[in-house]
Short mmCIF file of C-alpha atoms and ligand atoms in Angstrom, two decimals:
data_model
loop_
_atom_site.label_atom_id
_atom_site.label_comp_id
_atom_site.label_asym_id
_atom_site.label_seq_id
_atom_site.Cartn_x
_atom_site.Cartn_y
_atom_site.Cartn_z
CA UNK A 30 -20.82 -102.58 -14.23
CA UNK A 31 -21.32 -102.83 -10.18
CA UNK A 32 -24.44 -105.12 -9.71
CA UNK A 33 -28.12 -103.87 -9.76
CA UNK A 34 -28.32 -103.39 -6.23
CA UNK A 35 -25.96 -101.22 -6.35
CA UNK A 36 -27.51 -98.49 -8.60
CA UNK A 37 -30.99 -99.84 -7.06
CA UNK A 38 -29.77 -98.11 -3.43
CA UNK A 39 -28.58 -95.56 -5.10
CA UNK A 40 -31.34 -94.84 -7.04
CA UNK A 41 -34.16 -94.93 -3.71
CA UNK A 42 -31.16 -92.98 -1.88
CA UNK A 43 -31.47 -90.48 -4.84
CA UNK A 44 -35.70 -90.57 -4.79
CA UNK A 45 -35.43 -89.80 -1.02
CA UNK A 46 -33.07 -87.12 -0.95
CA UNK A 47 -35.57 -85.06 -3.51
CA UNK A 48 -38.42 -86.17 -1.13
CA UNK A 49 -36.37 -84.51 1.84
CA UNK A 50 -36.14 -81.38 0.19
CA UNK A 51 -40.17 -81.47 -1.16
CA UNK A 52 -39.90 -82.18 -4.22
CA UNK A 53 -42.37 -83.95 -6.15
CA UNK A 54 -42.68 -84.73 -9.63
CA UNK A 55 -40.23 -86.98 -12.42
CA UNK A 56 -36.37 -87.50 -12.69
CA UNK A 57 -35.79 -87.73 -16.48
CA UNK A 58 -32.47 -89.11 -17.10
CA UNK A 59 -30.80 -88.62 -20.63
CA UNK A 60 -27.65 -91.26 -21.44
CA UNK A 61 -25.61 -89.82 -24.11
CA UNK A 62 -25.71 -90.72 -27.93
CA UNK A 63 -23.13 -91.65 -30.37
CA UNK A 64 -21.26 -88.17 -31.93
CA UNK A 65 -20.44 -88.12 -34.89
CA UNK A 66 -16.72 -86.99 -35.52
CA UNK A 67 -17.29 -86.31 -39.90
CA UNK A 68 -20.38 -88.34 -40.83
CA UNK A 69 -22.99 -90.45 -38.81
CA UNK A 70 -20.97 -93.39 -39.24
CA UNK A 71 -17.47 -92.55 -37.60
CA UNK A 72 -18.02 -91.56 -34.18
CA UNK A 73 -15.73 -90.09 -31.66
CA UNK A 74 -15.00 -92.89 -29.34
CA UNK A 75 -18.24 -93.79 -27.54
CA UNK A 76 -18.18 -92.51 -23.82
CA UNK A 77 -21.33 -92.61 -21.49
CA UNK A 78 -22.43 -89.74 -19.64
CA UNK A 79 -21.15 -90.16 -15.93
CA UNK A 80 -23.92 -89.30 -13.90
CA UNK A 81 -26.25 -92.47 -16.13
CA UNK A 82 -22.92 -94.56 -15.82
CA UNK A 83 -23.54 -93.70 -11.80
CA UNK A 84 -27.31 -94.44 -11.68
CA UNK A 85 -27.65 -96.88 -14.39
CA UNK A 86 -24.30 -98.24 -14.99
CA UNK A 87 -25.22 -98.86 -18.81
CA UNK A 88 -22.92 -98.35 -20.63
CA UNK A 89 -24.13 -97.79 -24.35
CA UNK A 90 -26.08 -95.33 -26.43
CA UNK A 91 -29.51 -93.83 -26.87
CA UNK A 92 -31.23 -94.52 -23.59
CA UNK A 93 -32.88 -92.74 -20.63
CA UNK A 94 -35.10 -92.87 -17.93
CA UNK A 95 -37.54 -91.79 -15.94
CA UNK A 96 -37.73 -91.69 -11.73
CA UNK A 97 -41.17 -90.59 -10.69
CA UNK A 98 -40.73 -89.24 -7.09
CA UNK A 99 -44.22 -89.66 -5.57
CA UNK A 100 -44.69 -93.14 -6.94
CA UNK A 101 -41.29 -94.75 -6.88
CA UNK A 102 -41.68 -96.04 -10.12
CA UNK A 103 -38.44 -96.42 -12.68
CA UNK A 104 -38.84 -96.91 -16.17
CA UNK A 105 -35.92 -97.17 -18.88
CA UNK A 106 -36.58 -96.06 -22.35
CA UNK A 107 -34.44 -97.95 -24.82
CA UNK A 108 -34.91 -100.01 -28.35
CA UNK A 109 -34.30 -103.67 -28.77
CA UNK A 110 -32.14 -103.72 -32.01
CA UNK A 111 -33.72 -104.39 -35.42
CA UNK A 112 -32.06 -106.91 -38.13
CA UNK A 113 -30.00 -104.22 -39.34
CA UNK A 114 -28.44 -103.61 -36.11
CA UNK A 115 -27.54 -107.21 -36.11
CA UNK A 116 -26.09 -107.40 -39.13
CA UNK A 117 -23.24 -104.60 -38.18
CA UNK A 118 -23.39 -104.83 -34.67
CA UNK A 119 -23.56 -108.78 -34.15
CA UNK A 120 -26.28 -110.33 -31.25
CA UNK A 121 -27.72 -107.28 -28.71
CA UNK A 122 -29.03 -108.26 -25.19
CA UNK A 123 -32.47 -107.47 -24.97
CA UNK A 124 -33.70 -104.16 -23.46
CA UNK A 125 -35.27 -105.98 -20.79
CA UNK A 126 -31.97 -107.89 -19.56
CA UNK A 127 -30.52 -104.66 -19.56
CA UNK A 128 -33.09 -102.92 -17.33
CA UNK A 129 -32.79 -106.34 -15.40
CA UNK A 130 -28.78 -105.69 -14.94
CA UNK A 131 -29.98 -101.84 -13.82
CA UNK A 132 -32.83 -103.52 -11.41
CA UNK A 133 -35.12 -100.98 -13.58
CA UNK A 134 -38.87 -102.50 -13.16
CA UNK A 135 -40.05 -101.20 -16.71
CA UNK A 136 -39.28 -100.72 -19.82
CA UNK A 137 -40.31 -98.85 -23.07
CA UNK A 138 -39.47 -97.88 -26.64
CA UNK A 139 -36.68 -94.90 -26.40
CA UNK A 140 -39.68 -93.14 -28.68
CA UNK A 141 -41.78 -92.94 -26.00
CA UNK A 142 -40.09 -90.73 -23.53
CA UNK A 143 -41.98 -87.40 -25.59
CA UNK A 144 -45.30 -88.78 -24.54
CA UNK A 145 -44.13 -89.41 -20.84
CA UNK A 146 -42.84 -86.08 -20.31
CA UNK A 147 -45.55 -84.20 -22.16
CA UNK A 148 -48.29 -86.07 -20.08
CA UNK A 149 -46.30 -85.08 -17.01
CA UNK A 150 -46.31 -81.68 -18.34
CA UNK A 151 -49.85 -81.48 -18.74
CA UNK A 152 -50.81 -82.47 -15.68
CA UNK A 153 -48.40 -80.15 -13.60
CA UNK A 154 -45.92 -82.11 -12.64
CA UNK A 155 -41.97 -80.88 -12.49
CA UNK A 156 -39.45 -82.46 -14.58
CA UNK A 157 -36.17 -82.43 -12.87
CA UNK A 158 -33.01 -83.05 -14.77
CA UNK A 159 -29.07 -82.58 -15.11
CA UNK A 160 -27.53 -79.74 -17.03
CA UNK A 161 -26.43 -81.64 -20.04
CA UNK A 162 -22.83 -82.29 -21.10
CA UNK A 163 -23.44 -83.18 -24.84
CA UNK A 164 -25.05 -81.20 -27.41
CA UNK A 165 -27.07 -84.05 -28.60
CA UNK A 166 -29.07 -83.84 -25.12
CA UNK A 167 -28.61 -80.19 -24.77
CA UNK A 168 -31.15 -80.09 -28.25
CA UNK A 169 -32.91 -83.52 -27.12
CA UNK A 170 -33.93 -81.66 -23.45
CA UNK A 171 -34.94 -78.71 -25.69
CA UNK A 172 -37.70 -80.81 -27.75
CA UNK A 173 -39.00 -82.39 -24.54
CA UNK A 174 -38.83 -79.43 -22.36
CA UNK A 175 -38.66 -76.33 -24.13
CA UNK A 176 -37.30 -73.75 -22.36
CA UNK A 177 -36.75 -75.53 -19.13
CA UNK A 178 -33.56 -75.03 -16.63
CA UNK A 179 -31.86 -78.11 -15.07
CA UNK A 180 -33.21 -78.57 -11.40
CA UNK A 181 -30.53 -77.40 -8.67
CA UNK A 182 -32.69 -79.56 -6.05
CA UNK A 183 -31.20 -82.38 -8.43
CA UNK A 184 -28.10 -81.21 -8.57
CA UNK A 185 -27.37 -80.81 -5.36
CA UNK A 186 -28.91 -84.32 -4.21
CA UNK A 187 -26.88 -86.00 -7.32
CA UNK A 188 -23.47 -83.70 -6.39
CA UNK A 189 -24.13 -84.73 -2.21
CA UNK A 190 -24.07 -88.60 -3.25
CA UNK A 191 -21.40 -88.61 -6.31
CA UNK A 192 -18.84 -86.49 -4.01
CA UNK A 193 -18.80 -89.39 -1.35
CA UNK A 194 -17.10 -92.00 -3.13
CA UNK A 195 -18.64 -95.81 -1.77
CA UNK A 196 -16.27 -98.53 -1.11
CA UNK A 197 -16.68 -99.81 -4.28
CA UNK A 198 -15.56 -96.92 -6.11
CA UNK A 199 -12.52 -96.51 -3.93
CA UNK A 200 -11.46 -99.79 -5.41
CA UNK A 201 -12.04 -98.56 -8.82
CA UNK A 202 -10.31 -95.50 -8.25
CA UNK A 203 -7.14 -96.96 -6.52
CA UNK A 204 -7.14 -99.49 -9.98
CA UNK A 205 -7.61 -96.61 -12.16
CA UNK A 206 -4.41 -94.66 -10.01
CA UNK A 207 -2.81 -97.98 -10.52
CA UNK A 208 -2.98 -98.12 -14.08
CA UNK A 209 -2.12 -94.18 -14.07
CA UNK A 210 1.23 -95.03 -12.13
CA UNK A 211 1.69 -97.69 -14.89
CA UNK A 212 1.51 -94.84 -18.03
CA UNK A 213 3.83 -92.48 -15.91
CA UNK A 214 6.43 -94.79 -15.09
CA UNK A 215 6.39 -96.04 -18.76
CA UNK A 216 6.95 -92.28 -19.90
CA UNK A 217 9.61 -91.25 -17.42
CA UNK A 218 11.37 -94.03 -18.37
CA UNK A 219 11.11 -93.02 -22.20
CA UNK A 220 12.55 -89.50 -22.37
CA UNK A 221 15.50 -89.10 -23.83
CA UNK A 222 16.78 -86.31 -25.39
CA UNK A 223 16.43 -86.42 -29.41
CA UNK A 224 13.16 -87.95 -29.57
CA UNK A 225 9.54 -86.28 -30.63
CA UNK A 226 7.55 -85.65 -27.04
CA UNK A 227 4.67 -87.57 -29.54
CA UNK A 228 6.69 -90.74 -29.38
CA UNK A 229 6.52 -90.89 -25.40
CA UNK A 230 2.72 -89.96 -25.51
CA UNK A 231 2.27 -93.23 -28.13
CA UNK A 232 3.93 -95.37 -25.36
CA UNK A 233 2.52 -94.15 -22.37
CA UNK A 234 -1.88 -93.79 -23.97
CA UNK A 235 -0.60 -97.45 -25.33
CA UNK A 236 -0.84 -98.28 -21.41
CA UNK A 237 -4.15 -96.75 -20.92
CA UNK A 238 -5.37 -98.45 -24.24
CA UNK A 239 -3.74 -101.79 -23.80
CA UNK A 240 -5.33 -101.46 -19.60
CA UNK A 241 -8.13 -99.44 -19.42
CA UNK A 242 -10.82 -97.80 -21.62
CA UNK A 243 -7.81 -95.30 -22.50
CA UNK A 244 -6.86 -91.26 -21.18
CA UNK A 245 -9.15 -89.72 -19.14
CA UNK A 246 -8.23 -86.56 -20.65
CA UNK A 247 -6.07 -85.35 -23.53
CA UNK A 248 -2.10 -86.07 -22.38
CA UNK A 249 -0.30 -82.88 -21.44
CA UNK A 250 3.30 -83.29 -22.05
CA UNK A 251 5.41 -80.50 -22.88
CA UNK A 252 8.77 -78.36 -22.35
CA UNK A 253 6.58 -75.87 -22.03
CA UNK A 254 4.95 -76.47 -18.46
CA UNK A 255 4.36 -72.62 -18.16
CA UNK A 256 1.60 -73.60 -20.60
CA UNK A 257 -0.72 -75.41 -18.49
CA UNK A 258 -2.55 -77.17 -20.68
CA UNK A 259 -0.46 -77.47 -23.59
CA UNK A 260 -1.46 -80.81 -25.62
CA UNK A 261 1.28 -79.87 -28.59
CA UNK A 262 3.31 -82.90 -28.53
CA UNK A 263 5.20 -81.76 -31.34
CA UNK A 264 9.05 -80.45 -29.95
CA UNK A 265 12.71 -82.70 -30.30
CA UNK A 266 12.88 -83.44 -26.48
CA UNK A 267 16.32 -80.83 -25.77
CA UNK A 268 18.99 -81.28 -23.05
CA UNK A 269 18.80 -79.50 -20.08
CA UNK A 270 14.96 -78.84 -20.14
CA UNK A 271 12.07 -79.58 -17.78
CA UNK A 272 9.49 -82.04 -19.38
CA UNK A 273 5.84 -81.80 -17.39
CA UNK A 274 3.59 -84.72 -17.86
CA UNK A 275 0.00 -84.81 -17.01
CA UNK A 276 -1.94 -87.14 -17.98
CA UNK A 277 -4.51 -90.40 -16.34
CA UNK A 278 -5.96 -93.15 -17.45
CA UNK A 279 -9.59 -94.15 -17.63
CA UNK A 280 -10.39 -97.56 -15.98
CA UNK A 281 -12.90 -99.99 -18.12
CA UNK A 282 -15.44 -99.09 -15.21
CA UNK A 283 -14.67 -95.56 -16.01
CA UNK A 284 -13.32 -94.47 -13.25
CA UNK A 285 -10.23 -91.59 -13.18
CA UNK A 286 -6.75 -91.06 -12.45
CA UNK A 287 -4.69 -87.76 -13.06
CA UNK A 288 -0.82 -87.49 -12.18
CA UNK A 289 1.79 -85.36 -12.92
CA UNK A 290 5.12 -85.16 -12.92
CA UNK A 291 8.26 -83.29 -14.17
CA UNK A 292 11.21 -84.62 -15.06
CA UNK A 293 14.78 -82.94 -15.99
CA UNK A 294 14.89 -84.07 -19.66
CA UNK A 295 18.66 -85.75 -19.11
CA UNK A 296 17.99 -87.17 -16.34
CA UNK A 297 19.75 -84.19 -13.45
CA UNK A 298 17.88 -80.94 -12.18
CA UNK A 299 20.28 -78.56 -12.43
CA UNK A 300 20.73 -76.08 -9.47
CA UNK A 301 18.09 -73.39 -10.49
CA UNK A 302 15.39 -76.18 -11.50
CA UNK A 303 15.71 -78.11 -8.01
CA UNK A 304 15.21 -74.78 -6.35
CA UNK A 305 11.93 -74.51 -7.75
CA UNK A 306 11.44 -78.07 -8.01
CA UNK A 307 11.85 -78.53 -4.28
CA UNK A 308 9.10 -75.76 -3.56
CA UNK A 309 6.72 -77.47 -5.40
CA UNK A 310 7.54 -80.82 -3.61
CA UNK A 311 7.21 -79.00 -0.39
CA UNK A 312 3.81 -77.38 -1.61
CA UNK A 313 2.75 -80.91 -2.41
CA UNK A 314 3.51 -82.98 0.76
CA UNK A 315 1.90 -80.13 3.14
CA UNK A 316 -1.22 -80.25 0.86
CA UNK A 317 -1.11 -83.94 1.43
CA UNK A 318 -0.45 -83.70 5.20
CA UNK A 319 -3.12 -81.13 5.94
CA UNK A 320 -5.65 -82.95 3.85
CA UNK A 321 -8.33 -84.66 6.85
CA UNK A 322 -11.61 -84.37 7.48
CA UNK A 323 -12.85 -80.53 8.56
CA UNK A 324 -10.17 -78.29 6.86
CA UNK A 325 -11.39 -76.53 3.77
CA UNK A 326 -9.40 -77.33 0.79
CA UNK A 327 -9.59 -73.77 0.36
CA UNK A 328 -7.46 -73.26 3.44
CA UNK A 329 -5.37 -75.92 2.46
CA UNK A 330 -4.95 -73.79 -0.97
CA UNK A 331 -4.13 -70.99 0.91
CA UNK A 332 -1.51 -72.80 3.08
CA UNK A 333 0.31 -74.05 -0.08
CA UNK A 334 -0.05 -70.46 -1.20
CA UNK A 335 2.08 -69.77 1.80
CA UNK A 336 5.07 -71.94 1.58
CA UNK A 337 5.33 -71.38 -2.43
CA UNK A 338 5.83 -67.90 -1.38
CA UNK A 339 8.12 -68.20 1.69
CA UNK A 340 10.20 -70.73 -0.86
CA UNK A 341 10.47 -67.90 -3.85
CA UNK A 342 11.15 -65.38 -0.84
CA UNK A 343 14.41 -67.34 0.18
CA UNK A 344 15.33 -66.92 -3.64
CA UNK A 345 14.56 -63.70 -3.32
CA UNK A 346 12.05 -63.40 -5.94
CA UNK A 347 9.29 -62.10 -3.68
CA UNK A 348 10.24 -60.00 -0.99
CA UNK A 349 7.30 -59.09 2.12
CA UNK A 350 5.59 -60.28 4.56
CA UNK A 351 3.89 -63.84 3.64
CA UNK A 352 0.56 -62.99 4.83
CA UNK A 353 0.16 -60.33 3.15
CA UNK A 354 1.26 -61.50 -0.09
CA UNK A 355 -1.30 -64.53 0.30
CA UNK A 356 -3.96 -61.74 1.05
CA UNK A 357 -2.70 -60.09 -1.98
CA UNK A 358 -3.27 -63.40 -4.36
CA UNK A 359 0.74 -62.89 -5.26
CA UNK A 360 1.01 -66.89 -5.63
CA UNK A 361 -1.46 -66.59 -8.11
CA UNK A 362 1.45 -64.95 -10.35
CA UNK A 363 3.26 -68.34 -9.90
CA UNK A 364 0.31 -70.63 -9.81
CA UNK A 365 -2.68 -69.34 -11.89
CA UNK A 366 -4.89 -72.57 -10.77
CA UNK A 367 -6.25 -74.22 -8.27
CA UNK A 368 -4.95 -76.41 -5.92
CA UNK A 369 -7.18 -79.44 -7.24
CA UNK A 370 -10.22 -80.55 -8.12
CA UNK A 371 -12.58 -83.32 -7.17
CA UNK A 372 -12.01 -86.84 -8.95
CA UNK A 373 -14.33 -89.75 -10.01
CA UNK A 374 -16.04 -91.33 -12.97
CA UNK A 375 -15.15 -87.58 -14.55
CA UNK A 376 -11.50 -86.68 -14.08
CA UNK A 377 -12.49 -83.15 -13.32
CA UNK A 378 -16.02 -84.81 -11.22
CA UNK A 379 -19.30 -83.51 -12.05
CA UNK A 380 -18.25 -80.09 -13.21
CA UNK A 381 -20.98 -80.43 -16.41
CA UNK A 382 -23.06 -80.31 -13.28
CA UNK A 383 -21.62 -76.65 -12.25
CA UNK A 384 -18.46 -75.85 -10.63
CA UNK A 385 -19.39 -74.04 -7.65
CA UNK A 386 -22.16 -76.54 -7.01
CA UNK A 387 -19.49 -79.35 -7.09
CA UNK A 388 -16.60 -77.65 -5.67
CA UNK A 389 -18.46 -74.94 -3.03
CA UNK A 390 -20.13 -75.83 0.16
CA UNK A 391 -23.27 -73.51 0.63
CA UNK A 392 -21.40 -70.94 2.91
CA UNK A 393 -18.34 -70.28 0.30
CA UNK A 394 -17.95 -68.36 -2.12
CA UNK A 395 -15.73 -67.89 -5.05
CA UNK A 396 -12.51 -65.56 -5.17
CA UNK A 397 -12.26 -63.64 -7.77
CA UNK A 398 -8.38 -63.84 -7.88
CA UNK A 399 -5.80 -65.31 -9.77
CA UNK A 400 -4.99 -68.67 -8.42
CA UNK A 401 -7.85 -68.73 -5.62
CA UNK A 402 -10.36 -67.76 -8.14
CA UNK A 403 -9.51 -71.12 -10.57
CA UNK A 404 -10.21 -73.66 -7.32
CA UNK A 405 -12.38 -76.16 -8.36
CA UNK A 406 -12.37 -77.54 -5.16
CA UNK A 407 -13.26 -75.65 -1.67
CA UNK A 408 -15.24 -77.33 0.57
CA UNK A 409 -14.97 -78.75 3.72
CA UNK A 410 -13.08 -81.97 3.45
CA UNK A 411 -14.70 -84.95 4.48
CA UNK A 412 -14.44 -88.93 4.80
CA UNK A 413 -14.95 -90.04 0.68
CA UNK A 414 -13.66 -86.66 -0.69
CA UNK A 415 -11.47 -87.71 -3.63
CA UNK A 416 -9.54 -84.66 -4.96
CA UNK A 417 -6.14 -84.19 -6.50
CA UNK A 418 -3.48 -82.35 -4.80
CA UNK A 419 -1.43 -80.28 -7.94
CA UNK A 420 0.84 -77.61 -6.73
CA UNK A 421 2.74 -75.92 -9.46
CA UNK A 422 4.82 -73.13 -9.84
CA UNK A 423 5.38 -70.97 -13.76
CA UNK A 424 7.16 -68.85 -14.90
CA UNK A 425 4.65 -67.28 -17.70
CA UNK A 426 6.77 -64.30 -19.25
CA UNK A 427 3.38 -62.76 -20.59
CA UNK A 428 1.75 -62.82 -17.03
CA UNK A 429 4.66 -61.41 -15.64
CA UNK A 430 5.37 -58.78 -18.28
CA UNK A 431 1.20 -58.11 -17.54
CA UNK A 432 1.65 -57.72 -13.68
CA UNK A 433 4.45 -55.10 -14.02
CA UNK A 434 3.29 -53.04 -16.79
CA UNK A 435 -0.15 -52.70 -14.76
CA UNK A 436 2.17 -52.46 -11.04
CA UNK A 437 0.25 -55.28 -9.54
CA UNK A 438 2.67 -56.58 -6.50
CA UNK A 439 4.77 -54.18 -7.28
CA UNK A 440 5.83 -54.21 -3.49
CA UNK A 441 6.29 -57.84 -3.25
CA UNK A 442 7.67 -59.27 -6.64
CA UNK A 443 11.36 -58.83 -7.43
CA UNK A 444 10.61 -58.27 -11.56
CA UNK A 445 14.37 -57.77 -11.94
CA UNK A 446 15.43 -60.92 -11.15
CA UNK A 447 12.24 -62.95 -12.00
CA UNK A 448 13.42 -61.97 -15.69
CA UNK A 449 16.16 -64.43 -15.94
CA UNK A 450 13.44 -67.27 -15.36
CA UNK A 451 11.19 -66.37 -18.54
CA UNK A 452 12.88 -69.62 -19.88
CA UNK A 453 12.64 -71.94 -17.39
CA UNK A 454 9.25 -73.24 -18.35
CA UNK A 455 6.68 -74.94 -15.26
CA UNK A 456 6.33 -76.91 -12.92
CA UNK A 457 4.03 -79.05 -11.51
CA UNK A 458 3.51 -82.21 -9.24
CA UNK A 459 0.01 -84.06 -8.76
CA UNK A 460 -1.18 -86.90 -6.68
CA UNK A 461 -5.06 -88.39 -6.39
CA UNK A 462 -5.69 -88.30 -2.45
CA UNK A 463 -8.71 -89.95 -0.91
CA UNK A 464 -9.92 -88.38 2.29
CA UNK A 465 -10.52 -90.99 5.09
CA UNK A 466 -12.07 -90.77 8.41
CA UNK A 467 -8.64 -89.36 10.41
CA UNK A 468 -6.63 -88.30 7.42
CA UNK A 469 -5.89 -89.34 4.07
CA UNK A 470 -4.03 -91.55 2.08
CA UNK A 471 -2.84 -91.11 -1.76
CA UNK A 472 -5.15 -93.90 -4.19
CA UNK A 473 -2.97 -96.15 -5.91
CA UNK A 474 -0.75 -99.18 -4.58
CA UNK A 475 2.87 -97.17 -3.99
CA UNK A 476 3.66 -93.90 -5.16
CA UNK A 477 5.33 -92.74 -8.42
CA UNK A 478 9.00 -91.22 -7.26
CA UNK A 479 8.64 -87.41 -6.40
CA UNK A 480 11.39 -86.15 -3.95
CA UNK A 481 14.40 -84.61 -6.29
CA UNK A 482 16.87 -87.26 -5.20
CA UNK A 483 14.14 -89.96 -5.65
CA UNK A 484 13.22 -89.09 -9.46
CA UNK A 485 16.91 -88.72 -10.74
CA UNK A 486 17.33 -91.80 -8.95
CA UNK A 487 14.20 -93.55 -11.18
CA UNK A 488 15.76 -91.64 -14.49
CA UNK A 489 19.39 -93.22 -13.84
CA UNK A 490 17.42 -97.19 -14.05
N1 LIG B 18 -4.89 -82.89 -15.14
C1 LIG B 18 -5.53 -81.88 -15.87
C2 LIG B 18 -6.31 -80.99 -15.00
O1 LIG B 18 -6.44 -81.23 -13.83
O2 LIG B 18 -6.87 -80.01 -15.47
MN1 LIG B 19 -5.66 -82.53 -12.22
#
């Protein structure tokens, strides 16, 4: 964990942002439990929710706390461990050197939280709290506060501080990308036709384990890019084939990385794969290259949107005028997601916290169309901003059987020939890119090899 002053200033930063907007009342805080995976005693691996990891930095089970807005008093509810603990646990810090590590004033028994919020309650006073992520504190909230809705003046003061990524966290993040580069590099070097796809994802979540606290979400590695989040690891890796990998690791501070890459499973793109291969690439380095502060990442969606299309044009599988197609949402036919989403101590950040509140400034709103309609990530770029940049093009036989039988871009999209690539599988190509005051610069110390030439080059080693 950073030290206390570090959640300290962000914790007055937080009180005063709900004092800006007028509000008054408590900040009840709820850190996650153990789950249990098949009885209480064998958990799923124990993670801490992110927004207490971002306040509190504590990073075990059963505690919360309480902010009180008017007073400025803090308060973390938590249980010194009993003999029993000890004997299956070993030696626990004490509650109170914990709250010391948080620079948390108070402390009291995890038990006592019902009384605090019920005497808040009683007298009149809001609770404000976070939509929760687990079920344990969705039923938890519902005991304390029954029938109460999470408080968007929260929200949006917790969203307007996690988005802007401090100094310290950039150095997290570019050691989590670090450690991300790490896994990818040890997986491109590991295909080989013959093998199970599960024997690359062994060696490459060995790097995460053996480096970090392990993925930061479940490995995507397929022949099948066109699925796009296909976690079957299951197929012989064949000849000839295009293998996607997406995948990131978790830093021990809990920070994310997500990359992907595809590879030609021998080693050479053949003709019709670098076609769409180098559109991708394309789509990826102008994302890149617009990214600064001011531009919406929805425009820079749009302008990817663009070029995807004037690339499938010059293979003739589209046919019209670009602008009109991107008015249309035709891309969204090739890519059926987002550009990219924001990145932190979640991979996907703060989207338990809503999407559009995360991923919309105040004057957006959502498309409803394919491809538009799945950005995570709109807003106004600014110094901080760290968001992935994941172009990818698909040929999905079921979409595309879908759009013709129902004539949708029937004036733009050449079906006929768009047939002979309902085996070609996906592609896609993703970097972690940290906004900075003039431009932007991709997190991570070097880059992992992306240019055609450059990845068949990395294969032959
Ligand atoms: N890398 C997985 C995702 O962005 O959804
Ligand atoms: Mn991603």
């Amino acid at each position: 964990m950073f030290s206390k002053e570090v959640y300290q200033r962000r914790r007055q930063t937080l009180l005063g942002k709900m004092r800006a907007q007028g509000q008054q009342g408590l900040i009840l805080f709820i850190g996650n439990a153990e789950a249990p995976a098949q009885y209480k005693d064998n958990c799923y691996k124990w993670r801490q929710d992110s927004s207490w990891l971002y306040f509190f930095g504590l990073d075990e089970p059963l505690m919360a706390a309480i902010l009180d807005i008017e007073a400025g008093s803090e308060t973390l509810f938590a249980d010194d461990v009993d003999i029993d603990d000890i004997i299956w646990m070993g030696p626990q810090p004490s509650v109170r050197s914990k709250a010391d590590a948080a620079g948390v004033a108070h402390t009291a028994p995890y038990g006592g939280l019902g009384s605090a919020v019920a005497l808040a309650v009683k007298s009149g006073r809001p609770v404000h709290f976070l939509p929760p992520s687990r079920y344990f504190n969705t039923l938890k909230l519902g005991q304390l506060l029954p029938g109460a809705k999470p408080s968007e003046a929260l929200i949006k003061a917790v969203v307007s501080m996690r988005l802007i990524k401090e100094d310290i966290e950039i150095e997290a993040l570019d050691h989590a990308c670090d450690l991300g580069i790490a896994m990818h590099s040890v997986a491109r070097d590991a295909i080989v036709p013959g093998i199970i796809e599960q024997d690359i994802v062994g060696k490459m979540e060995g790097v995460a384990l053996a480096k970090g606290w392990g993925v930061s979400f479940p490995t995507i590695l397929t022949q099948h890019g066109e699925t796009l989040h296909n976690h079957l690891h299951d197929k012989v890796i064949e000849p000839g084939k295009l293998m996607v990998i997406d995948a990131g690791v978790e830093s021990n501070e809990h920070y994310a990385s997500d990359f992907t890459r595809t590879y030609p499973t021998t080693g050479k793109f053949t003709q019709k794969q670098r076609e769409i291969y180098q559109i991708v690439y394309e789509c990826n380095e102008l994302a890149f290259s617009l990214c600064k502060p001011g531009i919406t990442y929805r425009e820079v969606h749009l302008a990817t949107a663009r070029k995807m299309l004037e690339g499938l044009a010059a293979l003739d599988l589209v046919r019209g005028d670009l602008d009109q197609m991107v008015a249309e949402g035709i891309a969204g036919l090739f890519q059926p997601h987002g550009l990219g989403h924001n990145m932190g101590l979640d991979v996907h950040d703060m989207e338990d916290l809503g999407e559009n509140l995360v991923g919309y400034d105040p004057d957006q709103t959502r498309a409803r169309q394919l491809g538009l309609g799945s950005l995570r990530m709109a807003r106004r770029l600014c110094p901080g901003h760290v968001i992935t940049d994941e172009p990818g093009i698909y040929f999905i036989p079921a979409l595309i059987e879908k759009f013709k039988k129902e004539g949708l871009g029937k004036d733009f999209v050449n079906y006929a020939k768009l047939e002979s690539y309902y085996d070609f599988g996906g592609i896609r190509l993703e970097d972690d890119v940290l906004i900075t005051a003039d431009g932007a610069r991709r997190l991570g110390h070097g880059r992992l090899p992306i240019a055609p030439d450059g990845v068949e080059a990395a294969m032959a080693k």
